[in-house]
mmCIF file of C-alpha atoms in Angstrom:
data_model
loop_
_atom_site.group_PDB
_atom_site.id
_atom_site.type_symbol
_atom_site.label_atom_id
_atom_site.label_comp_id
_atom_site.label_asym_id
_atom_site.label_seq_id
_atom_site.Cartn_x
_atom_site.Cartn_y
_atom_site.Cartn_z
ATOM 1 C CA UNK A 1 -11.242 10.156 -8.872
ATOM 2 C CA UNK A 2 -10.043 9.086 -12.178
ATOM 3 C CA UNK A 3 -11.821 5.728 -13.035
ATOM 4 C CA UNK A 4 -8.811 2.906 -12.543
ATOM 5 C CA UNK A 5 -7.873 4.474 -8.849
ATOM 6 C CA UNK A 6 -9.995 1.825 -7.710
ATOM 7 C CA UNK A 7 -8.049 -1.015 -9.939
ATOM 8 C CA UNK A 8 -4.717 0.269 -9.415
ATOM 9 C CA UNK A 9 -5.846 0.825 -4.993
ATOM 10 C CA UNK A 10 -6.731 -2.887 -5.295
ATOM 11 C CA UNK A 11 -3.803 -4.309 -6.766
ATOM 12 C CA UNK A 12 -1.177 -2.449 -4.924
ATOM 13 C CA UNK A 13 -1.547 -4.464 -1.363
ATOM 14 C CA UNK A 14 -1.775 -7.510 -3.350
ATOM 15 C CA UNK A 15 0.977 -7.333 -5.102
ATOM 16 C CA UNK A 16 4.236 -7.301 -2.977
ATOM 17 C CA UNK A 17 2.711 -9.389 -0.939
ATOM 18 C CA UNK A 18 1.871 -12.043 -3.866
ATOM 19 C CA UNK A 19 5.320 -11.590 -4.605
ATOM 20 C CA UNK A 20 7.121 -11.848 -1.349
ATOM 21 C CA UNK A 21 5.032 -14.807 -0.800
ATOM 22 C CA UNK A 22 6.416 -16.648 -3.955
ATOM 23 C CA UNK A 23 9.381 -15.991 -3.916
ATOM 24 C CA UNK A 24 10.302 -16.935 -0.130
ATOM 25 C CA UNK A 25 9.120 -20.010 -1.678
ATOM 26 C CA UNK A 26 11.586 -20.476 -4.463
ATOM 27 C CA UNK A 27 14.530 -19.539 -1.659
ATOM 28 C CA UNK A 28 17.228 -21.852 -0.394
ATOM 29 C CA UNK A 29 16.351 -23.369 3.096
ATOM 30 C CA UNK A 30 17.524 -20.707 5.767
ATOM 31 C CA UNK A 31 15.829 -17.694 4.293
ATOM 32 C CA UNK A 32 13.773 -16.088 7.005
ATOM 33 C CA UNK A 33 10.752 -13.969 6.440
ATOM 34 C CA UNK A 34 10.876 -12.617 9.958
ATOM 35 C CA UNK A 35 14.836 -11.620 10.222
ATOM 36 C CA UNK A 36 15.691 -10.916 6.331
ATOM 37 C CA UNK A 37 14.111 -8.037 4.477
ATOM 38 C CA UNK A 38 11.966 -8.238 1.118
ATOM 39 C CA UNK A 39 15.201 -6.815 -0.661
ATOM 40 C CA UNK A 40 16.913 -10.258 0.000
ATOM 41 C CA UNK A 41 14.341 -11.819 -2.570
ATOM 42 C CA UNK A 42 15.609 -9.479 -5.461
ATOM 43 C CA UNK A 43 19.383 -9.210 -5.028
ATOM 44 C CA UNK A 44 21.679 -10.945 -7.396
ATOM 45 C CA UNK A 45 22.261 -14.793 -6.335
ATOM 46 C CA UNK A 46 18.343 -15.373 -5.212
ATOM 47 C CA UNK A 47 16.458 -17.665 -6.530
ATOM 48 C CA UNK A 48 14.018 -16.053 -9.063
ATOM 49 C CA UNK A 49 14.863 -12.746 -8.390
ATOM 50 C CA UNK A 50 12.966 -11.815 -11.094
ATOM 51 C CA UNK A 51 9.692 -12.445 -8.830
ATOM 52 C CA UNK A 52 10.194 -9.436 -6.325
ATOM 53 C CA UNK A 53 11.799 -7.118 -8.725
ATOM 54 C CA UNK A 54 8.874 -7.287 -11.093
ATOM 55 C CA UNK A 55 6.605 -7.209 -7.857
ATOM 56 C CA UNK A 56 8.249 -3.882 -6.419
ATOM 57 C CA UNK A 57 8.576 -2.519 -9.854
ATOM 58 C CA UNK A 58 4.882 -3.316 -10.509
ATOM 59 C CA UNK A 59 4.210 -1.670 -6.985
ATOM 60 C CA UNK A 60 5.544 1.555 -8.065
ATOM 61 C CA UNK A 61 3.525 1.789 -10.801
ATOM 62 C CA UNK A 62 0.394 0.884 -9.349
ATOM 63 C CA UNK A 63 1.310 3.830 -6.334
ATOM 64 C CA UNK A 64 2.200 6.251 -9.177
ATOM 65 C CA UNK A 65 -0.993 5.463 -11.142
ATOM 66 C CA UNK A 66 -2.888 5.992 -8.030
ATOM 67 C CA UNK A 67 -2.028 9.565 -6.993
ATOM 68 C CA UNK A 68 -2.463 10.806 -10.760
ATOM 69 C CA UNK A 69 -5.769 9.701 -10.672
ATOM 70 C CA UNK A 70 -6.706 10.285 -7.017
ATOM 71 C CA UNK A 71 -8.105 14.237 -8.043
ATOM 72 C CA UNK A 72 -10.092 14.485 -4.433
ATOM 73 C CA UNK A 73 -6.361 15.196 -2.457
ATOM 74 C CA UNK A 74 -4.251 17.243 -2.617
ATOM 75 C CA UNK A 75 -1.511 17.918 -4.447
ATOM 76 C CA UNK A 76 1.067 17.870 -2.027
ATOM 77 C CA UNK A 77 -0.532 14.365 -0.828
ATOM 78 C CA UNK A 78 -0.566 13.609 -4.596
ATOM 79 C CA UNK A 79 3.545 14.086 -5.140
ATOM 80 C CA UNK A 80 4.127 11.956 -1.894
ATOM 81 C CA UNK A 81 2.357 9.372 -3.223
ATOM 82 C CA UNK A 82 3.591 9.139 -6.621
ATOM 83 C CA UNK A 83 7.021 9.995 -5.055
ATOM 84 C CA UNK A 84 7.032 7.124 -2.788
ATOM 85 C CA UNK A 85 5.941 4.645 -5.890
ATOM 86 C CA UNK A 86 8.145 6.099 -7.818
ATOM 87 C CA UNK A 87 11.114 5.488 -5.535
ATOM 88 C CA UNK A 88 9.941 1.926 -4.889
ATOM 89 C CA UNK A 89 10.019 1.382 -8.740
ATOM 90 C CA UNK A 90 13.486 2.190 -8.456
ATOM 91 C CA UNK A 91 14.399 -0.168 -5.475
ATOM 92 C CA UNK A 92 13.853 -2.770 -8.175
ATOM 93 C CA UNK A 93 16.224 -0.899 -10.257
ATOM 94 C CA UNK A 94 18.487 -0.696 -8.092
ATOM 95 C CA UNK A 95 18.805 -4.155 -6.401
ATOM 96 C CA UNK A 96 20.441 -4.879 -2.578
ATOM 97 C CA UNK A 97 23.620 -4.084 -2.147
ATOM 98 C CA UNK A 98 23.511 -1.323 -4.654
ATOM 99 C CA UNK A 99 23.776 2.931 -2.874
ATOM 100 C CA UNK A 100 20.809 3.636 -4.504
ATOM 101 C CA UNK A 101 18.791 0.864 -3.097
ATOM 102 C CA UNK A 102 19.092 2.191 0.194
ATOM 103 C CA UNK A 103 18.048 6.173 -0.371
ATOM 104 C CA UNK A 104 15.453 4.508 -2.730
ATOM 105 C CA UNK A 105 13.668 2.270 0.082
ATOM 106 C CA UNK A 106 14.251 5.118 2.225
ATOM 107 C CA UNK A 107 12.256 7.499 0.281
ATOM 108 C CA UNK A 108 9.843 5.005 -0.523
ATOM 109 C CA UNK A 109 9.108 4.343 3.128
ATOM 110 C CA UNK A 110 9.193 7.964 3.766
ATOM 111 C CA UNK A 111 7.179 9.092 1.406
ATOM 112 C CA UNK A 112 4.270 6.779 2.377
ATOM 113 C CA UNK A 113 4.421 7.427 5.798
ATOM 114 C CA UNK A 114 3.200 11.020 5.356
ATOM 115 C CA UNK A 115 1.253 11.293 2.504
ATOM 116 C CA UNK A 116 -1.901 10.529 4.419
ATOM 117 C CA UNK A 117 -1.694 13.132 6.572
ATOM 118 C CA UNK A 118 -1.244 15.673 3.848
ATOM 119 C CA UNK A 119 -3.963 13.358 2.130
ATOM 120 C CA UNK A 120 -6.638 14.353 4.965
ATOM 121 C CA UNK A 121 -8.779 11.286 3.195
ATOM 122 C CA UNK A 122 -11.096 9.808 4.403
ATOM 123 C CA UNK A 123 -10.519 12.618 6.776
ATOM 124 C CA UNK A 124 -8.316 14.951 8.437
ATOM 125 C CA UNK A 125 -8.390 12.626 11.463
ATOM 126 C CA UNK A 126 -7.979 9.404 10.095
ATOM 127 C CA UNK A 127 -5.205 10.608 8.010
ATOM 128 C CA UNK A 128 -2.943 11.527 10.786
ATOM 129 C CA UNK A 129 -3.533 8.329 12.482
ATOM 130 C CA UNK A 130 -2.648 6.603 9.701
ATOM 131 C CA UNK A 131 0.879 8.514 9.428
ATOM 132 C CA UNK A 132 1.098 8.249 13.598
ATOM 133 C CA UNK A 133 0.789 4.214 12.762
ATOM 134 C CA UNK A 134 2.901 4.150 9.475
ATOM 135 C CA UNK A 135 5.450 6.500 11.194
ATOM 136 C CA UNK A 136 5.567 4.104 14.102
ATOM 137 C CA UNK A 137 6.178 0.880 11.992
ATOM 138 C CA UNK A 138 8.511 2.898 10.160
ATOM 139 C CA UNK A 139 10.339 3.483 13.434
ATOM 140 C CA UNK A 140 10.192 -0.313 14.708
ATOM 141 C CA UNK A 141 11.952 -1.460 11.174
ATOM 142 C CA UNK A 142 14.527 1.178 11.213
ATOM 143 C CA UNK A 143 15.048 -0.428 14.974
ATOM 144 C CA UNK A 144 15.787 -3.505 13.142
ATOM 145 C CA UNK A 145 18.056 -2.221 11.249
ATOM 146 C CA UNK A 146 20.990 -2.972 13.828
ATOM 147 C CA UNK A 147 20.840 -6.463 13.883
ATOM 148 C CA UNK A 148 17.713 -7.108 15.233
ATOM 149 C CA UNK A 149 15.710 -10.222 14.946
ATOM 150 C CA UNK A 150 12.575 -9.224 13.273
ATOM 151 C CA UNK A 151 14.087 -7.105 10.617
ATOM 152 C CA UNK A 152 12.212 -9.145 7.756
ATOM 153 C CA UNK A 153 8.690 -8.874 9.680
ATOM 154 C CA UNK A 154 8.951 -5.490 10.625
ATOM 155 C CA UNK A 155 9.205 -4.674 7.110
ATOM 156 C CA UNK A 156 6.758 -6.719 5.510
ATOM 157 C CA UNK A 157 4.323 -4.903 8.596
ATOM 158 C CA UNK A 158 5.333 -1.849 7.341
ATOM 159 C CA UNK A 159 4.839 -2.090 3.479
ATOM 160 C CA UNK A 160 1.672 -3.653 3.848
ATOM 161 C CA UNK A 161 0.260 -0.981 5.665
ATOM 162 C CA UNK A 162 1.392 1.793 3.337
ATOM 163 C CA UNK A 163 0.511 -0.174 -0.152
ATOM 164 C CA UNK A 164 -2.692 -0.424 2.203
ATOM 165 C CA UNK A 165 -3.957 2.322 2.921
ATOM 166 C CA UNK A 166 -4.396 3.969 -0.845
ATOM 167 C CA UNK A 167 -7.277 1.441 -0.671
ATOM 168 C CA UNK A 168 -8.569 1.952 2.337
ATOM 169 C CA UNK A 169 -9.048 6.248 1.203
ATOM 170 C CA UNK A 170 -10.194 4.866 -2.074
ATOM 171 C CA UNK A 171 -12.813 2.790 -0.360
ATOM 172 C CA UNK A 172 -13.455 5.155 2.150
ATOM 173 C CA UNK A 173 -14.255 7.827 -0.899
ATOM 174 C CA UNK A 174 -16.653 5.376 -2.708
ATOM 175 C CA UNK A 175 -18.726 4.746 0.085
ATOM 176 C CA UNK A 176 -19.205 8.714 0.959
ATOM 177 C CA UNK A 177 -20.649 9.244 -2.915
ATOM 178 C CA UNK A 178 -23.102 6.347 -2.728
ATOM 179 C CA UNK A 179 -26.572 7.877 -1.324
ATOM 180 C CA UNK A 180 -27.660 6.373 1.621
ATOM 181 C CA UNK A 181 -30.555 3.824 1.370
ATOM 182 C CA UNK A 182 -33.548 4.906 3.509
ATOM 183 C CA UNK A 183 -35.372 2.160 5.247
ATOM 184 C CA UNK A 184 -37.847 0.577 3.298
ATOM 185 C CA UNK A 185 -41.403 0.573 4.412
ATOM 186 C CA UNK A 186 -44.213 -1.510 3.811
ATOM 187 C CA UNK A 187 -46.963 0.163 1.726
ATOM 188 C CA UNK A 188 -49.625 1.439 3.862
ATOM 189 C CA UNK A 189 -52.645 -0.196 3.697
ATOM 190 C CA UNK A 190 -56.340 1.604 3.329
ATOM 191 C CA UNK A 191 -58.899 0.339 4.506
ATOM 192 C CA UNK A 192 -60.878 -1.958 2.104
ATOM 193 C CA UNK A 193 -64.423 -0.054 1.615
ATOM 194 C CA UNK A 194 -67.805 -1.528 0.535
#
């Protein structure tokens, strides 16, 4: 593992959610975080749109730093990755309603739903559960997508569990190369002789 996988893990789950945060907060009443989705903060005519473009953009680029540094999976794990920040880079490019927005989130989302389970990291295990779980939030925002009511929460669900889990591997990874501490013991003591 290159040495800023850790910085660039850390930052990534802060990030959109930092930014999301801030800039429901610069909205008009009547946005909703549960029913409208984190694209709404970054399409022309919101306030400070500038806030969730720069935090998706930023997002990207802490995904794609990631995988180019993350050397213990593989490479097929490695493209998904940087794939999926790279196409959430471009959802910033691209702002709501533009085509490209669309095929770009969709990639994004795509991308890091499976990229665990190529990943195999911590394990081969937890990697597919992770996709199984990403996959299924993936599922109950694409649900949403037809008018449903918690369209804005089911995608907020969903990217924070796949800008996530990156950590959660790196974490898992740094653990696994730190020897374990044996129990300490209490010197012996001999018997005092005369």
């Amino acid at each position: 593992m290159k040495k800023w996988v850790p910085i660039s893990a850390s930052f990534a789950p802060v990030v959109p959610v930092g930014a999301w945060l801030l800039a429901q907060h610069k909205q008009a009443p009547g946005y909703s975080a549960v029913s409208q989705t984190i694209s709404v903060l970054a399409q022309p005519g919101a306030n400070d749109r500038w806030i969730m473009t720069a935090g998706l953009f930023l997002l990207g680029s802490l995904q794609v730093l990631t995988a180019a540094g993350l050397t213990e999976a593989p490479v097929p794990a490695r493209v998904l990755l940087g794939t999926g920040g790279t196409a959430t880079a471009l959802t910033a490019v691209f702002p709501q309603p533009q085509p490209g927005h669309v095929i770009a989130a969709g990639a994004a989302f795509a991308a890091f739903a499976l990229w665990p389970a190529l990943a195999r990291l911590p394990d081969h295990r937890m990697g597919i559960v992770a996709s199984v779980l990403t996959v299924a939030a993936l599922a109950w925002f694409v649900s949403q997508l037809a008018g449903g009511g918690y369209l804005g929460l089911s995608e907020r669900v969903l990217a924070a569990g796949e800008a996530l889990w990156p950590l959660v591997v790196v974490l898992s990874l740094r653990a696994a190369d730190r020897p374990a501490i044996a129990p300490s013991r209490a010197p012996s003591r001999s018997p005092i002789r005369h």
